[in-house]
mmCIF file of C-alpha atoms in Angstrom:
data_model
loop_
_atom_site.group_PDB
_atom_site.id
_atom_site.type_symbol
_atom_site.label_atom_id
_atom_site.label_comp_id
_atom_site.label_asym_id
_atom_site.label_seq_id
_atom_site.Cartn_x
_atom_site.Cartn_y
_atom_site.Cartn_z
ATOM 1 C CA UNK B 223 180.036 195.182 60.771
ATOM 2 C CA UNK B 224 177.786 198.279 60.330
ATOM 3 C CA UNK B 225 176.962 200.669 62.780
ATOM 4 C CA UNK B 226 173.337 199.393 63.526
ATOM 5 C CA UNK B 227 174.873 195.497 63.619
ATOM 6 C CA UNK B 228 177.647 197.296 66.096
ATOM 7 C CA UNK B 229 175.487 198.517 68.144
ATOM 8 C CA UNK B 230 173.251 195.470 68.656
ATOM 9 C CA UNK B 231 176.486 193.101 69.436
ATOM 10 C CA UNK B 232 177.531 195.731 72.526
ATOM 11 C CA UNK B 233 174.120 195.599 74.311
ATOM 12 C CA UNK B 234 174.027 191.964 73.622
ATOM 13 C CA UNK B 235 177.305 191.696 75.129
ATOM 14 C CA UNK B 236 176.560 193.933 78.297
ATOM 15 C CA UNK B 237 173.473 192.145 78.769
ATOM 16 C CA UNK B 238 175.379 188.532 79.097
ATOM 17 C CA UNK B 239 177.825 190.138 81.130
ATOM 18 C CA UNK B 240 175.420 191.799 83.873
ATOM 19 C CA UNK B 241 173.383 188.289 83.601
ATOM 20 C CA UNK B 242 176.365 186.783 84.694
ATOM 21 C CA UNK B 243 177.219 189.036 87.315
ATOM 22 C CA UNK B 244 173.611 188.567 88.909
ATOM 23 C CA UNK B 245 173.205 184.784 88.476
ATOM 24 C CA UNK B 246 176.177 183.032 88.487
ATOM 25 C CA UNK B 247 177.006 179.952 87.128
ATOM 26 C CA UNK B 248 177.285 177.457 90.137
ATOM 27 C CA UNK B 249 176.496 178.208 93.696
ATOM 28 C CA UNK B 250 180.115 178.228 96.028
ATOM 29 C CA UNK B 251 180.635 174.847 97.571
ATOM 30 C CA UNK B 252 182.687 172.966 100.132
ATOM 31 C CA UNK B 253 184.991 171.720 97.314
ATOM 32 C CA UNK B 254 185.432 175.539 96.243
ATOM 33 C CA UNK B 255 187.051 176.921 98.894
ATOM 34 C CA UNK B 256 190.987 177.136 99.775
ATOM 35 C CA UNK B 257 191.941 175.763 102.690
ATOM 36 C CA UNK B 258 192.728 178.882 104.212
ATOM 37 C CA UNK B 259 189.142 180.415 103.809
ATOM 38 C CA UNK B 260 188.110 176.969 105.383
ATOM 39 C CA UNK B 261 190.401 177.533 108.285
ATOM 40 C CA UNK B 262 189.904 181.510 108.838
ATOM 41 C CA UNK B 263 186.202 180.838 108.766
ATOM 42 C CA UNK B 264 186.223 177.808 111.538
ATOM 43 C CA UNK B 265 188.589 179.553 113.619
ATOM 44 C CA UNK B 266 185.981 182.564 113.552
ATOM 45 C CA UNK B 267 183.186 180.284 114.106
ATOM 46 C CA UNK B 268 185.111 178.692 117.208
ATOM 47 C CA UNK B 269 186.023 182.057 118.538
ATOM 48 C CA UNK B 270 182.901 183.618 118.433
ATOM 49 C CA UNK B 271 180.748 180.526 119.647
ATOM 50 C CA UNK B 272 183.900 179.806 122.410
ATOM 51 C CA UNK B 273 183.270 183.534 123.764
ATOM 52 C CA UNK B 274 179.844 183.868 123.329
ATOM 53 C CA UNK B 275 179.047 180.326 125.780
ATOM 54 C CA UNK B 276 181.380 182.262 128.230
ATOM 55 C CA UNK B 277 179.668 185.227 128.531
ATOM 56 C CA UNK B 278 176.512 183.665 128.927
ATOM 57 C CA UNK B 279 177.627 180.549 131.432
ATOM 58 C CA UNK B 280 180.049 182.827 133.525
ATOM 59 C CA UNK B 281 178.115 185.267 135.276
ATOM 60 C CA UNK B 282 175.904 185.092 138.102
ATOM 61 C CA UNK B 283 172.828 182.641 137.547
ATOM 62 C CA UNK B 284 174.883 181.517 134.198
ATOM 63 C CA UNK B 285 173.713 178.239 135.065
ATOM 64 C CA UNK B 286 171.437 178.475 138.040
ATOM 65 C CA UNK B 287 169.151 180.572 136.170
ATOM 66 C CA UNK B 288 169.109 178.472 132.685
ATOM 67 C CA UNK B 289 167.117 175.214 133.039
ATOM 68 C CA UNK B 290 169.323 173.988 129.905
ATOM 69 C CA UNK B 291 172.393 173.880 132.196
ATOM 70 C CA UNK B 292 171.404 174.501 135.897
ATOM 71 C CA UNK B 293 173.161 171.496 137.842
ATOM 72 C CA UNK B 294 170.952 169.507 139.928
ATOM 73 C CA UNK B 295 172.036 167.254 142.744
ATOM 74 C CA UNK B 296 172.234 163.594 140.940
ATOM 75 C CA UNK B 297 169.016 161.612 140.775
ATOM 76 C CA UNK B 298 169.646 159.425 144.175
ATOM 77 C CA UNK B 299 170.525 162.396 146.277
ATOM 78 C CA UNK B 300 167.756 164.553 144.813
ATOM 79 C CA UNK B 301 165.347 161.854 146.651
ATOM 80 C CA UNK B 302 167.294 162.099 149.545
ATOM 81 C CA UNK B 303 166.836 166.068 149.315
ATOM 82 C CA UNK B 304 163.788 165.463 149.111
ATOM 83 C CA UNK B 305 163.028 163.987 152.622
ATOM 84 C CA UNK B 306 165.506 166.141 153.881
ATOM 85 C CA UNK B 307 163.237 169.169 152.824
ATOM 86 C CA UNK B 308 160.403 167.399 154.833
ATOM 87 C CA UNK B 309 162.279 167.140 158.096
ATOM 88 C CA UNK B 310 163.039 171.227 157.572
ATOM 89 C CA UNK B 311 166.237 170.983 155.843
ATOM 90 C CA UNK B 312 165.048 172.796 152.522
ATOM 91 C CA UNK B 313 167.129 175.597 153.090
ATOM 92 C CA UNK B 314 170.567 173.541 153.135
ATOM 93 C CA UNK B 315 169.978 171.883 150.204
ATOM 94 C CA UNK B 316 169.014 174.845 148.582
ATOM 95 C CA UNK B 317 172.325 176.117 149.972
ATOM 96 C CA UNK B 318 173.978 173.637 148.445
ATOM 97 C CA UNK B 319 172.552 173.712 144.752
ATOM 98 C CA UNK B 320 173.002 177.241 144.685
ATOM 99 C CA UNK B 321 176.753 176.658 145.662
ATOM 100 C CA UNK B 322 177.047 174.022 142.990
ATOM 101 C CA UNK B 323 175.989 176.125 140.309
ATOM 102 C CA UNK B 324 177.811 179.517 141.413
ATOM 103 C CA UNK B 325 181.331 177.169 141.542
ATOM 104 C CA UNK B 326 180.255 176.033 137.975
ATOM 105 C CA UNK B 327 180.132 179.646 136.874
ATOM 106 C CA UNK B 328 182.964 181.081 138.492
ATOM 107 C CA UNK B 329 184.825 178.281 136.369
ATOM 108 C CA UNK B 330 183.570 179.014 133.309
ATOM 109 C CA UNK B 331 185.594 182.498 132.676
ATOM 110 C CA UNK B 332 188.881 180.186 133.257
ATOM 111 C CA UNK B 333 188.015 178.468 130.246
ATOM 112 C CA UNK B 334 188.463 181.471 127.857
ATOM 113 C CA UNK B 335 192.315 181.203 127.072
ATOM 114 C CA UNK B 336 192.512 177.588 126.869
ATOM 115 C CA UNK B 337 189.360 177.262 124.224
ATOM 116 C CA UNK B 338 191.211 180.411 122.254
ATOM 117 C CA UNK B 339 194.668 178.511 122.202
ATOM 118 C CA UNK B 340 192.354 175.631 120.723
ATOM 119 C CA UNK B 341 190.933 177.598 118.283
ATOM 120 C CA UNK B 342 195.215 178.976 117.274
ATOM 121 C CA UNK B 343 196.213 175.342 117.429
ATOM 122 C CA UNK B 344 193.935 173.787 115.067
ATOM 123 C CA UNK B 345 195.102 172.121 111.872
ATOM 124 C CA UNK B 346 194.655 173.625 108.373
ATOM 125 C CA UNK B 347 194.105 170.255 107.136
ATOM 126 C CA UNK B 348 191.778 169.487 109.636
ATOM 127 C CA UNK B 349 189.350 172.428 108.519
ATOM 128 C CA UNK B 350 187.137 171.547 105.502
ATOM 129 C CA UNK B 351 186.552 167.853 107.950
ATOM 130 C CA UNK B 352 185.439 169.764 110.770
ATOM 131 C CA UNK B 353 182.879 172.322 108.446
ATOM 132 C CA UNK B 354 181.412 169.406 106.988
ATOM 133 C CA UNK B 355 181.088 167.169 110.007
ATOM 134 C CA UNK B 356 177.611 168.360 111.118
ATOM 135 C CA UNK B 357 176.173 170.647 113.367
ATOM 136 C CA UNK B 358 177.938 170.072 116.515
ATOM 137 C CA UNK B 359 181.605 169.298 115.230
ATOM 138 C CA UNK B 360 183.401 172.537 115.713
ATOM 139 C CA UNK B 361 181.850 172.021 119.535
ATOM 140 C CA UNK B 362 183.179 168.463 119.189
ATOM 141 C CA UNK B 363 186.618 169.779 118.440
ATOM 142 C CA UNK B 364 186.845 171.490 121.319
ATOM 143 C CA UNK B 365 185.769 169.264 123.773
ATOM 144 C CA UNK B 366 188.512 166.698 122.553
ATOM 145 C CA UNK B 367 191.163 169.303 122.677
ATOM 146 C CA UNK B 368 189.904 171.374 125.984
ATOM 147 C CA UNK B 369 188.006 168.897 128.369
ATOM 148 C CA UNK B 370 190.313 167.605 130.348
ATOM 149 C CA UNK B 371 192.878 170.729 130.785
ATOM 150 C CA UNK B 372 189.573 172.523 131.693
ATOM 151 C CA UNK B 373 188.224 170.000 133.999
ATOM 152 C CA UNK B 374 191.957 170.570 135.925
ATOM 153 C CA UNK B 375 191.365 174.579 136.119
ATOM 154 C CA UNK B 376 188.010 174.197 136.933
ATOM 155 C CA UNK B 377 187.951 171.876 140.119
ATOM 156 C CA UNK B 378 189.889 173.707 142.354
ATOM 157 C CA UNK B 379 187.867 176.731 141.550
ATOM 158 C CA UNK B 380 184.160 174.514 142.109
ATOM 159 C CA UNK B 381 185.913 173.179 145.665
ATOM 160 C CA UNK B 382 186.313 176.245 146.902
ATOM 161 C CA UNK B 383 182.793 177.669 146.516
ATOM 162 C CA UNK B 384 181.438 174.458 147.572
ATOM 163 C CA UNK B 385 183.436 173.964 150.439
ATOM 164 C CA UNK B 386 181.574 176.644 151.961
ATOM 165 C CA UNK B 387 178.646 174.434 152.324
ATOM 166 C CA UNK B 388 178.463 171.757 155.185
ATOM 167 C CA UNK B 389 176.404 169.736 153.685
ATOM 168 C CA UNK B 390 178.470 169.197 150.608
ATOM 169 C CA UNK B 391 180.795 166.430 152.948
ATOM 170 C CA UNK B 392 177.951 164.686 153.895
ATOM 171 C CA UNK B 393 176.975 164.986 150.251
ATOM 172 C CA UNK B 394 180.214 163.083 149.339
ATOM 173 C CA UNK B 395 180.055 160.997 152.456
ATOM 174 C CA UNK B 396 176.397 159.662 151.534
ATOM 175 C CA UNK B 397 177.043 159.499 147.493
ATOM 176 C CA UNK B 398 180.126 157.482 148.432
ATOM 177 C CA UNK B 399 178.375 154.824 149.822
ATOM 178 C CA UNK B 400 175.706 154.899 147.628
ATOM 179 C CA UNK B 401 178.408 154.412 144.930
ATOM 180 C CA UNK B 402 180.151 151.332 146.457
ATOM 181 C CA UNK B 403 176.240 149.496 146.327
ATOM 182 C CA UNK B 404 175.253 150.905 142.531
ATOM 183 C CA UNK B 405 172.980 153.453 143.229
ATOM 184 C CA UNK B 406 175.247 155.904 141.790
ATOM 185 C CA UNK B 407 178.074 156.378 139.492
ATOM 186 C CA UNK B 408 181.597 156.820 140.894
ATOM 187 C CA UNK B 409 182.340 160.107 138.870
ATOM 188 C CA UNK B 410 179.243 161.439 140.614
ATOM 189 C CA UNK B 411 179.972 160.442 144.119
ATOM 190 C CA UNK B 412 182.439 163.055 144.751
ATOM 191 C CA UNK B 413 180.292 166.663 144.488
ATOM 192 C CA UNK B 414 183.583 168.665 143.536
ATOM 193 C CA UNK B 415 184.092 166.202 140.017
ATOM 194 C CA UNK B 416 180.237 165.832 139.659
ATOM 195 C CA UNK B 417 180.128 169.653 139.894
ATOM 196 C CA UNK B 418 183.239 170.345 137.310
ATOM 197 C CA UNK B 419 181.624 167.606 134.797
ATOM 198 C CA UNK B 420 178.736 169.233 134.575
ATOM 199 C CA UNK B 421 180.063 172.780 134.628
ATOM 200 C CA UNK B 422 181.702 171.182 131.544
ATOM 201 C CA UNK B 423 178.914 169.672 129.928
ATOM 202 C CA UNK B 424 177.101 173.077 130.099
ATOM 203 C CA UNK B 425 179.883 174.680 128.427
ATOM 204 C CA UNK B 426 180.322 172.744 125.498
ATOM 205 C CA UNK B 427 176.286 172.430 125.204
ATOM 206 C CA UNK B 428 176.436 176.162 124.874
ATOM 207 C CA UNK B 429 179.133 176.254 122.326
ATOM 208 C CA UNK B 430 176.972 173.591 120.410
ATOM 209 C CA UNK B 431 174.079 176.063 120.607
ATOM 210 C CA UNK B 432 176.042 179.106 118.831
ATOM 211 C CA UNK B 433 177.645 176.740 116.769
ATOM 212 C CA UNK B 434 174.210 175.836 115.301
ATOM 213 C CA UNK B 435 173.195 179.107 114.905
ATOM 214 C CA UNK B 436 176.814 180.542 113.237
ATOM 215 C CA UNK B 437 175.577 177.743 110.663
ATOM 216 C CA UNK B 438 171.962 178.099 110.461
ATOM 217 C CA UNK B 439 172.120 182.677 109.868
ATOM 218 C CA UNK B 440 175.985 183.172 109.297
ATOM 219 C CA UNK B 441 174.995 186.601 108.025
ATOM 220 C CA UNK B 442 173.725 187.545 111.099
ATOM 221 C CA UNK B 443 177.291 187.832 113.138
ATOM 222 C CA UNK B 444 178.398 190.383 110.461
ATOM 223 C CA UNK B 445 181.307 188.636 109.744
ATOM 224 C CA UNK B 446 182.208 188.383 105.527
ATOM 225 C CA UNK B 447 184.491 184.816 105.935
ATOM 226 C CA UNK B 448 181.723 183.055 107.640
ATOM 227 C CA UNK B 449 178.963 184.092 105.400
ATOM 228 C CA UNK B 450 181.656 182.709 102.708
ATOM 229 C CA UNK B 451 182.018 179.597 104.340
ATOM 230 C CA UNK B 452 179.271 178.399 106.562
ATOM 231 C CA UNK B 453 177.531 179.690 103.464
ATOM 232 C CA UNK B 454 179.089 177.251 101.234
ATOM 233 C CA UNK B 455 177.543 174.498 103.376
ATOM 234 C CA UNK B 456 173.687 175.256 102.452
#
């Protein structure tokens, strides 16, 4: 090989290899990551969408300043708030929604160490099933795992604040009969359980929320394993 034929071959070569630096050859997929990439970058995901929904539920007006999650009285009782406004009872019942949703976010911050444990005890094998699932199924994940311890913490914690409130036992006295005749469901007739449900449902709604964004802009939360992964799922 002369020098001119030498020289020709090395910028040929360079050129193929910077070509293949800048385009590679396949696009990273699902099927190409380890399982512990899949895993590092869910529990991420989970901790970051987990403590994100926390801050923003567990402050004041968490949820009764967020018409996604502020807790209304249930649909029969709102009527009867309704006529109770007109005979100059507005104030009470505003008492008592207020109290509802300041017991929901007082919860909330209990929530923190049991979604985090969650988020240490989940399965490696699990991971790449629970990337792929859709948008909601880290939030999915944890509502399986967490719900029900959390509904436990949270109850006594959404009695107290509501027990303030006089009108929250004739709340439960009235939704109790309007239970036993079907004009309301039994998990709502009790304002303590109706109160911690929801408190709950707000919760994991947020975490769905954050989830769906950690997968729609993964670049965004600065973090290099869930570009890797939630990227891998475009």
């Amino acid at each position: 090989m002369d020098r001119r034929q030498f020289n020709s071959f090395s910028l040929t070569t360079a050129a193929l290899w910077t070509a293949a630096s800048l385009h590679p050859a396949y696009a990273l997929t699902l099927d190409d990551l380890t399982k512990a990439d899949a895993t590092k970058g869910l529990k991420t995901a989970l901790e970051k969408g987990a403590l994100a929904a926390v801050g923003i539920l567990g402050v004041q007006d968490g949820f009764l300043g967020n018409e996604k999650v502020r807790i209304p009285l249930p649909g029969y009782l709102e009527d009867a708030a309704k006529l109770l406004r007109t005979f100059g009872q507005g104030a009470r019942v505003d008492e008592l929604v207020t109290s509802m949703n300041r017991g929901a976010e007082a919860a909330v911050p209990m929530a923190k160490d049991l979604l985090l444990k969650a988020v240490q005890g989940m399965s490696v094998n699990d991971a790449k099933g629970i990337l792929g699932g859709g948008d909601t199924a880290v939030t999915q994940f944890f509502a399986d795992k967490t719900r029900s311890p959390l509904g436990v913490k949270f109850l006594p914690i959404v009695t107290k604040a509501t027990e303030k409130v006089g009108l929250a036992d004739k709340y439960n006295q009235l939704a109790g009969k309007a239970s036993e005749i079907g004009l309301m469901k039994k998990e709502d007739a009790n304002i303590q359980q109706y109160v911690t449900g929801k408190a709950l449902d707000g919760l994991f709604f947020m975490i769905s929320e954050e989830e769906k964004k950690i997968r729609q802009n993964p670049v965004a939360y600065g973090s290099s394993i869930l570009t890797k992964v939630f990227g891998a799922l475009k």
